PDB file of C-alpha atoms in Angstrom:
ATOM      1  CA  MET A   1      79.939  61.703 -69.002  1.00 56.00           C
ATOM      2  CA  GLN A   2      81.000  61.887 -65.377  1.00 57.00           C
ATOM      3  CA  LEU A   3      78.449  61.179 -62.698  1.00 73.00           C
ATOM      4  CA  THR A   4      79.007  63.285 -59.617  1.00 62.00           C
ATOM      5  CA  SER A   5      77.349  62.998 -56.272  1.00 60.00           C
ATOM      6  CA  GLN A   6      75.006  65.755 -55.177  1.00 54.00           C
ATOM      7  CA  PRO A   7      73.447  66.306 -51.741  1.00 48.00           C
ATOM      8  CA  ALA A   8      70.355  64.164 -51.351  1.00 48.00           C
ATOM      9  CA  ALA A   9      67.304  64.551 -49.187  1.00 46.00           C
ATOM     10  CA  ARG A  10      66.964  62.438 -46.086  1.00 44.00           C
ATOM     11  CA  ASN A  11      66.293  58.788 -46.826  1.00 43.00           C
ATOM     12  CA  PRO A  12      62.505  58.496 -47.165  1.00 38.00           C
ATOM     13  CA  GLY A  13      62.754  54.876 -46.091  1.00 39.00           C
ATOM     14  CA  ALA A  14      63.906  56.036 -42.660  1.00 40.00           C
ATOM     15  CA  THR A  15      60.765  58.055 -41.929  1.00 38.00           C
ATOM     16  CA  ALA A  16      58.070  56.671 -39.711  1.00 38.00           C
ATOM     17  CA  GLY A  17      55.137  55.053 -41.488  1.00 44.00           C
ATOM     18  CA  ARG A  18      51.703  56.590 -41.455  1.00 50.00           C
ATOM     19  CA  ALA A  19      49.396  55.489 -38.683  1.00 53.00           C
ATOM     20  CA  GLY A  20      47.179  52.677 -39.872  1.00 73.00           C
ATOM     21  CA  LEU A  21      46.323  49.036 -39.691  1.00 76.00           C
ATOM     22  CA  SER A  22      49.096  46.497 -39.347  1.00 84.00           C
ATOM     23  CA  VAL A  23      49.393  43.632 -41.812  1.00 77.00           C
ATOM     24  CA  ALA A  24      47.933  41.234 -39.241  1.00 78.00           C
ATOM     25  CA  GLN A  25      44.961  43.528 -38.632  1.00 79.00           C
ATOM     26  CA  GLN A  26      44.278  43.882 -42.353  1.00 81.00           C
ATOM     27  CA  VAL A  27      44.464  40.117 -42.833  1.00 77.00           C
ATOM     28  CA  ARG A  28      42.014  39.540 -39.991  1.00 78.00           C
ATOM     29  CA  ARG A  29      39.580  42.030 -41.512  1.00 74.00           C
ATOM     30  CA  SER A  30      39.871  40.349 -44.906  1.00 77.00           C
ATOM     31  CA  ALA A  31      39.170  36.976 -43.295  1.00 74.00           C
ATOM     32  CA  ARG A  32      35.800  38.199 -42.047  1.00 73.00           C
ATOM     33  CA  GLU A  33      34.487  38.755 -45.563  1.00 77.00           C
ATOM     34  CA  ALA A  34      36.383  36.029 -47.404  1.00 74.00           C
ATOM     35  CA  GLY A  35      35.147  32.677 -48.607  1.00 73.00           C
ATOM     36  CA  ASP A  36      36.545  29.187 -48.290  1.00 73.00           C
ATOM     37  CA  ASP A  37      39.422  29.903 -50.692  1.00 77.00           C
ATOM     38  CA  PHE A  38      40.900  32.572 -48.420  1.00 80.00           C
ATOM     39  CA  ASP A  39      44.387  31.726 -47.124  1.00 80.00           C
ATOM     40  CA  PRO A  40      45.559  34.162 -44.435  1.00 81.00           C
ATOM     41  CA  GLU A  41      49.179  33.053 -44.757  1.00 85.00           C
ATOM     42  CA  ALA A  42      49.189  33.699 -48.511  1.00 84.00           C
ATOM     43  CA  LEU A  43      47.786  37.204 -48.061  1.00 83.00           C
ATOM     44  CA  THR A  44      50.228  37.937 -45.228  1.00 85.00           C
ATOM     45  CA  VAL A  45      53.207  36.896 -47.344  1.00 86.00           C
ATOM     46  CA  MET A  46      52.046  38.924 -50.347  1.00 86.00           C
ATOM     47  CA  MET A  47      51.486  42.038 -48.255  1.00 87.00           C
ATOM     48  CA  MET A  48      54.892  41.663 -46.607  1.00 88.00           C
ATOM     49  CA  LEU A  49      56.482  41.256 -50.035  1.00 91.00           C
ATOM     50  CA  TYR A  50      54.761  44.415 -51.279  1.00 90.00           C
ATOM     51  CA  ARG A  51      56.115  46.304 -48.299  1.00 90.00           C
ATOM     52  CA  ALA A  52      59.601  44.837 -48.662  1.00 92.00           C
ATOM     53  CA  VAL A  53      59.746  45.760 -52.358  1.00 91.00           C
ATOM     54  CA  ALA A  54      58.559  49.284 -51.575  1.00 93.00           C
ATOM     55  CA  ALA A  55      61.224  49.605 -48.867  1.00 93.00           C
ATOM     56  CA  VAL A  56      63.926  48.377 -51.251  1.00 92.00           C
ATOM     57  CA  ASP A  57      62.783  50.862 -53.897  1.00 92.00           C
ATOM     58  CA  ARG A  58      62.794  53.770 -51.441  1.00 94.00           C
ATOM     59  CA  THR A  59      66.188  52.884 -49.991  1.00 94.00           C
ATOM     60  CA  HIS A  60      67.874  52.421 -53.361  1.00 95.00           C
ATOM     61  CA  ALA A  61      66.250  55.576 -54.702  1.00 95.00           C
ATOM     62  CA  ALA A  62      67.854  57.515 -51.861  1.00 95.00           C
ATOM     63  CA  GLU A  63      71.235  55.889 -52.546  1.00 96.00           C
ATOM     64  CA  LEU A  64      71.088  56.700 -56.269  1.00 96.00           C
ATOM     65  CA  ALA A  65      69.469  60.138 -56.034  1.00 96.00           C
ATOM     66  CA  PRO A  66      72.798  62.023 -55.797  1.00 96.00           C
ATOM     67  CA  TYR A  67      73.715  60.600 -59.216  1.00 95.00           C
ATOM     68  CA  LYS A  68      70.267  61.210 -60.734  1.00 95.00           C
ATOM     69  CA  LEU A  69      69.904  57.528 -61.552  1.00 96.00           C
ATOM     70  CA  SER A  70      66.787  55.444 -61.110  1.00 94.00           C
ATOM     71  CA  LEU A  71      66.999  51.896 -59.808  1.00 93.00           C
ATOM     72  CA  SER A  72      66.041  50.565 -63.256  1.00 94.00           C
ATOM     73  CA  GLN A  73      68.820  52.581 -64.872  1.00 96.00           C
ATOM     74  CA  PHE A  74      71.361  51.367 -62.334  1.00 97.00           C
ATOM     75  CA  GLN A  75      70.271  47.750 -62.792  1.00 96.00           C
ATOM     76  CA  THR A  76      70.645  48.122 -66.550  1.00 97.00           C
ATOM     77  CA  LEU A  77      74.177  49.466 -66.215  1.00 98.00           C
ATOM     78  CA  SER A  78      75.046  46.710 -63.737  1.00 96.00           C
ATOM     79  CA  VAL A  79      73.811  43.973 -66.070  1.00 97.00           C
ATOM     80  CA  LEU A  80      75.689  45.397 -69.060  1.00 97.00           C
ATOM     81  CA  HIS A  81      78.795  45.670 -66.873  1.00 97.00           C
ATOM     82  CA  ARG A  82      78.537  42.009 -65.891  1.00 96.00           C
ATOM     83  CA  VAL A  83      77.909  40.567 -69.364  1.00 95.00           C
ATOM     84  CA  GLN A  84      80.874  42.538 -70.787  1.00 91.00           C
ATOM     85  CA  GLU A  85      79.582  42.401 -74.354  1.00 94.00           C
ATOM     86  CA  PRO A  86      76.908  44.053 -76.497  1.00 95.00           C
ATOM     87  CA  VAL A  87      73.463  42.453 -76.219  1.00 95.00           C
ATOM     88  CA  THR A  88      70.208  42.699 -78.124  1.00 94.00           C
ATOM     89  CA  MET A  89      67.234  44.461 -76.601  1.00 93.00           C
ATOM     90  CA  GLY A  90      65.529  41.089 -76.224  1.00 93.00           C
ATOM     91  CA  GLU A  91      68.499  39.622 -74.381  1.00 95.00           C
ATOM     92  CA  LEU A  92      68.708  42.666 -72.128  1.00 96.00           C
ATOM     93  CA  ALA A  93      64.998  42.471 -71.346  1.00 95.00           C
ATOM     94  CA  GLU A  94      65.398  38.828 -70.357  1.00 93.00           C
ATOM     95  CA  LEU A  95      68.416  39.601 -68.171  1.00 94.00           C
ATOM     96  CA  LEU A  96      66.457  42.346 -66.420  1.00 93.00           C
ATOM     97  CA  SER A  97      63.217  40.334 -66.229  1.00 88.00           C
ATOM     98  CA  VAL A  98      61.261  43.129 -67.904  1.00 90.00           C
ATOM     99  CA  ARG A  99      59.286  43.520 -71.106  1.00 89.00           C
ATOM    100  CA  ARG A 100      61.236  44.620 -74.135  1.00 89.00           C
ATOM    101  CA  ALA A 101      58.776  47.450 -74.813  1.00 88.00           C
ATOM    102  CA  ASN A 102      59.615  48.969 -71.436  1.00 86.00           C
ATOM    103  CA  LEU A 103      63.316  49.206 -72.283  1.00 93.00           C
ATOM    104  CA  THR A 104      63.213  51.677 -75.155  1.00 92.00           C
ATOM    105  CA  GLY A 105      62.724  54.821 -73.106  1.00 93.00           C
ATOM    106  CA  LEU A 106      65.184  53.656 -70.470  1.00 95.00           C
ATOM    107  CA  ILE A 107      67.918  53.020 -73.045  1.00 96.00           C
ATOM    108  CA  ASP A 108      67.159  56.356 -74.724  1.00 96.00           C
ATOM    109  CA  THR A 109      67.725  58.161 -71.420  1.00 96.00           C
ATOM    110  CA  LEU A 110      70.965  56.332 -70.660  1.00 97.00           C
ATOM    111  CA  ALA A 111      72.212  56.933 -74.208  1.00 97.00           C
ATOM    112  CA  GLN A 112      71.511  60.664 -73.893  1.00 97.00           C
ATOM    113  CA  ARG A 113      73.718  60.659 -70.796  1.00 97.00           C
ATOM    114  CA  SER A 114      76.457  58.751 -72.674  1.00 97.00           C
ATOM    115  CA  LEU A 115      76.165  55.799 -70.293  1.00 98.00           C
ATOM    116  CA  VAL A 116      75.165  53.260 -72.957  1.00 97.00           C
ATOM    117  CA  GLN A 117      75.455  53.239 -76.712  1.00 97.00           C
ATOM    118  CA  ARG A 118      73.771  51.458 -79.572  1.00 95.00           C
ATOM    119  CA  VAL A 119      75.902  49.619 -82.129  1.00 94.00           C
ATOM    120  CA  LEU A 120      74.892  47.825 -85.302  1.00 92.00           C
ATOM    121  CA  ASN A 121      74.198  44.125 -84.931  1.00 90.00           C
ATOM    122  CA  PRO A 122      76.752  42.361 -87.172  1.00 88.00           C
ATOM    123  CA  HIS A 123      74.392  39.392 -87.515  1.00 86.00           C
ATOM    124  CA  ASP A 124      71.320  41.461 -88.370  1.00 83.00           C
ATOM    125  CA  ARG A 125      71.801  44.881 -89.950  1.00 80.00           C
ATOM    126  CA  ARG A 126      68.160  45.718 -89.281  1.00 83.00           C
ATOM    127  CA  SER A 127      68.711  45.727 -85.528  1.00 86.00           C
ATOM    128  CA  PHE A 128      71.215  47.063 -83.044  1.00 93.00           C
ATOM    129  CA  LEU A 129      72.979  45.979 -79.882  1.00 96.00           C
ATOM    130  CA  VAL A 130      73.351  47.847 -76.602  1.00 97.00           C
ATOM    131  CA  GLU A 131      76.621  48.145 -74.708  1.00 97.00           C
ATOM    132  CA  ILE A 132      77.922  50.026 -71.702  1.00 97.00           C
ATOM    133  CA  THR A 133      80.233  53.010 -72.294  1.00 97.00           C
ATOM    134  CA  PRO A 134      83.637  53.736 -70.720  1.00 97.00           C
ATOM    135  CA  ALA A 135      82.029  56.625 -68.808  1.00 97.00           C
ATOM    136  CA  ALA A 136      79.553  54.256 -67.175  1.00 98.00           C
ATOM    137  CA  GLU A 137      82.297  51.732 -66.432  1.00 98.00           C
ATOM    138  CA  ALA A 138      84.297  54.465 -64.704  1.00 97.00           C
ATOM    139  CA  PHE A 139      81.267  55.419 -62.627  1.00 97.00           C
ATOM    140  CA  LEU A 140      80.646  51.817 -61.567  1.00 97.00           C
ATOM    141  CA  ALA A 141      84.305  51.304 -60.656  1.00 97.00           C
ATOM    142  CA  ASP A 142      83.970  54.189 -58.213  1.00 96.00           C
ATOM    143  CA  PHE A 143      80.425  53.512 -57.019  1.00 97.00           C
ATOM    144  CA  LEU A 144      80.178  49.726 -56.636  1.00 96.00           C
ATOM    145  CA  PRO A 145      82.514  49.340 -53.623  1.00 96.00           C
ATOM    146  CA  ARG A 146      80.272  51.740 -51.697  1.00 95.00           C
ATOM    147  CA  HIS A 147      77.198  49.932 -53.006  1.00 96.00           C
ATOM    148  CA  TRP A 148      78.442  46.568 -51.725  1.00 95.00           C
ATOM    149  CA  ARG A 149      78.946  48.080 -48.274  1.00 96.00           C
ATOM    150  CA  PHE A 150      75.464  49.579 -48.541  1.00 94.00           C
ATOM    151  CA  LEU A 151      73.901  46.189 -49.321  1.00 94.00           C
ATOM    152  CA  LYS A 152      75.830  44.554 -46.505  1.00 95.00           C
ATOM    153  CA  GLY A 153      74.404  47.121 -44.115  1.00 94.00           C
ATOM    154  CA  LEU A 154      70.857  46.528 -45.343  1.00 93.00           C
ATOM    155  CA  THR A 155      71.120  42.804 -44.655  1.00 94.00           C
ATOM    156  CA  SER A 156      73.151  43.055 -41.441  1.00 95.00           C
ATOM    157  CA  GLY A 157      70.120  42.065 -39.367  1.00 95.00           C
ATOM    158  CA  LEU A 158      70.187  38.562 -40.871  1.00 95.00           C
ATOM    159  CA  THR A 159      72.778  35.833 -40.440  1.00 97.00           C
ATOM    160  CA  THR A 160      74.479  34.194 -43.404  1.00 96.00           C
ATOM    161  CA  ASP A 161      72.304  31.107 -42.946  1.00 97.00           C
ATOM    162  CA  GLU A 162      69.163  33.248 -42.817  1.00 97.00           C
ATOM    163  CA  LEU A 163      70.148  35.097 -45.990  1.00 96.00           C
ATOM    164  CA  GLN A 164      70.773  31.814 -47.786  1.00 97.00           C
ATOM    165  CA  GLN A 165      67.441  30.465 -46.568  1.00 96.00           C
ATOM    166  CA  LEU A 166      65.648  33.632 -47.667  1.00 95.00           C
ATOM    167  CA  GLY A 167      67.257  33.421 -51.101  1.00 95.00           C
ATOM    168  CA  ALA A 168      66.225  29.780 -51.470  1.00 96.00           C
ATOM    169  CA  LEU A 169      62.650  30.536 -50.394  1.00 94.00           C
ATOM    170  CA  LEU A 170      62.364  33.447 -52.815  1.00 93.00           C
ATOM    171  CA  ASP A 171      63.649  31.222 -55.618  1.00 93.00           C
ATOM    172  CA  ARG A 172      61.008  28.609 -54.792  1.00 93.00           C
ATOM    173  CA  PHE A 173      58.356  31.315 -54.557  1.00 91.00           C
ATOM    174  CA  GLN A 174      59.217  32.599 -58.043  1.00 88.00           C
ATOM    175  CA  ALA A 175      58.959  29.060 -59.390  1.00 92.00           C
ATOM    176  CA  SER A 176      55.583  28.661 -57.672  1.00 91.00           C
ATOM    177  CA  MET A 177      54.304  31.884 -59.228  1.00 86.00           C
ATOM    178  CA  ALA A 178      55.531  30.837 -62.668  1.00 86.00           C
ATOM    179  CA  THR A 179      53.711  27.513 -62.362  1.00 88.00           C
ATOM    180  CA  ALA A 180      50.525  29.167 -61.120  1.00 85.00           C
ATOM    181  CA  SER A 181      50.541  31.791 -63.872  1.00 80.00           C
ATOM    182  CA  THR A 182      50.664  29.169 -66.618  1.00 80.00           C
ATOM    183  CA  ALA A 183      47.681  27.402 -65.066  1.00 73.00           C
ATOM    184  CA  MET A 184      45.551  30.529 -64.707  1.00 70.00           C
ATOM    185  CA  PRO A 185      42.413  30.544 -66.891  1.00 69.00           C
ATOM    186  CA  THR A 186      41.916  33.373 -69.352  1.00 62.00           C
ATOM    187  CA  VAL A 187      39.312  35.800 -68.055  1.00 57.00           C
ATOM    188  CA  SER A 188      37.460  38.157 -70.381  1.00 56.00           C
ATOM    189  CA  VAL A 189      36.567  41.471 -68.748  1.00 50.00           C
ATOM    190  CA  HIS A 190      34.123  43.726 -70.602  1.00 52.00           C
ATOM    191  CA  ASP A 191      33.254  47.358 -70.107  1.00 49.00           C
ATOM    192  CA  GLY A 192      29.689  48.002 -69.116  1.00 49.00           C
ATOM    193  CA  GLN A 193      27.389  48.464 -66.216  1.00 50.00           C
ATOM    194  CA  GLY A 194      28.564  46.457 -63.246  1.00 48.00           C
ATOM    195  CA  ALA A 195      31.757  45.333 -65.000  1.00 47.00           C
ATOM    196  CA  ALA A 196      35.220  46.716 -64.487  1.00 46.00           C
ATOM    197  CA  SER A 197      37.366  47.601 -67.474  1.00 44.00           C
ATOM    198  CA  PRO A 198      41.001  46.416 -67.676  1.00 43.00           C
ATOM    199  CA  ALA A 199      42.150  50.023 -67.237  1.00 45.00           C
ATOM    200  CA  SER A 200      40.113  50.513 -64.081  1.00 44.00           C
ATOM    201  CA  MET A 201      41.253  47.158 -62.718  1.00 41.00           C
ATOM    202  CA  SER A 202      44.859  48.138 -63.386  1.00 43.00           C
ATOM    203  CA  ARG A 203      44.383  51.413 -61.539  1.00 43.00           C
ATOM    204  CA  GLN A 204      42.759  49.584 -58.649  1.00 43.00           C
ATOM    205  CA  GLY A 205      45.623  47.094 -58.526  1.00 44.00           C
ATOM    206  CA  ARG A 206      48.229  49.837 -58.403  1.00 42.00           C
ATOM    207  CA  ALA A 207      46.315  51.646 -55.693  1.00 42.00           C
ATOM    208  CA  SER A 208      46.051  48.434 -53.681  1.00 41.00           C
ATOM    209  CA  ALA A 209      49.774  47.786 -54.016  1.00 43.00           C
ATOM    210  CA  ARG A 210      50.581  51.311 -52.853  1.00 40.00           C
ATOM    211  CA  ALA A 211      48.235  50.965 -49.898  1.00 40.00           C
ATOM    212  CA  THR A 212      49.670  47.670 -48.709  1.00 38.00           C
ATOM    213  CA  ALA A 213      53.247  48.871 -49.227  1.00 39.00           C
ATOM    214  CA  SER A 214      52.877  52.035 -47.171  1.00 36.00           C
TER     215      SER A 214
END
């Protein structure tokens, strides 16, 4: 299947943000009601990360929109292109840093577009492997040179040393989060009067992330 470029709407990441409180203003307001455990630097960093991730998502969505590819789909094709061999769903999930359950629909969509294909696992006939197709390889051969220039433009405001420092800091931050997550106590949340259910907490978390990323 050939992927052709189609006219895309103006990059949503280039539009001006809605009027509102800056990160610093929001942090100061949070500090007024917080207790002794409140760390303004930690909240500032998390809010800036939310906004950076949202900006990356918007910018890449605009880049990929002409090809009707999502960022997750493009990342999947890129990973399969780099490994150059069929992989299990578990291996692919690990390479993409996502849950295996979240991959099924994504692979179904890419398979329907003839961009990936499932093949029998020679070591386990009860399972299958996923591999990239020649059509997807042809698309990447044409698209990736433009993508590398695109990424270079996105990071042009930083020097090589700054990019290396940012990469090292993000790597340390991921390690810090991994350590903290293993030390987190298990909290039981029950439905009932005055208690939030996991579903409502999840909705609140997503709403908070969208608010801080806008």
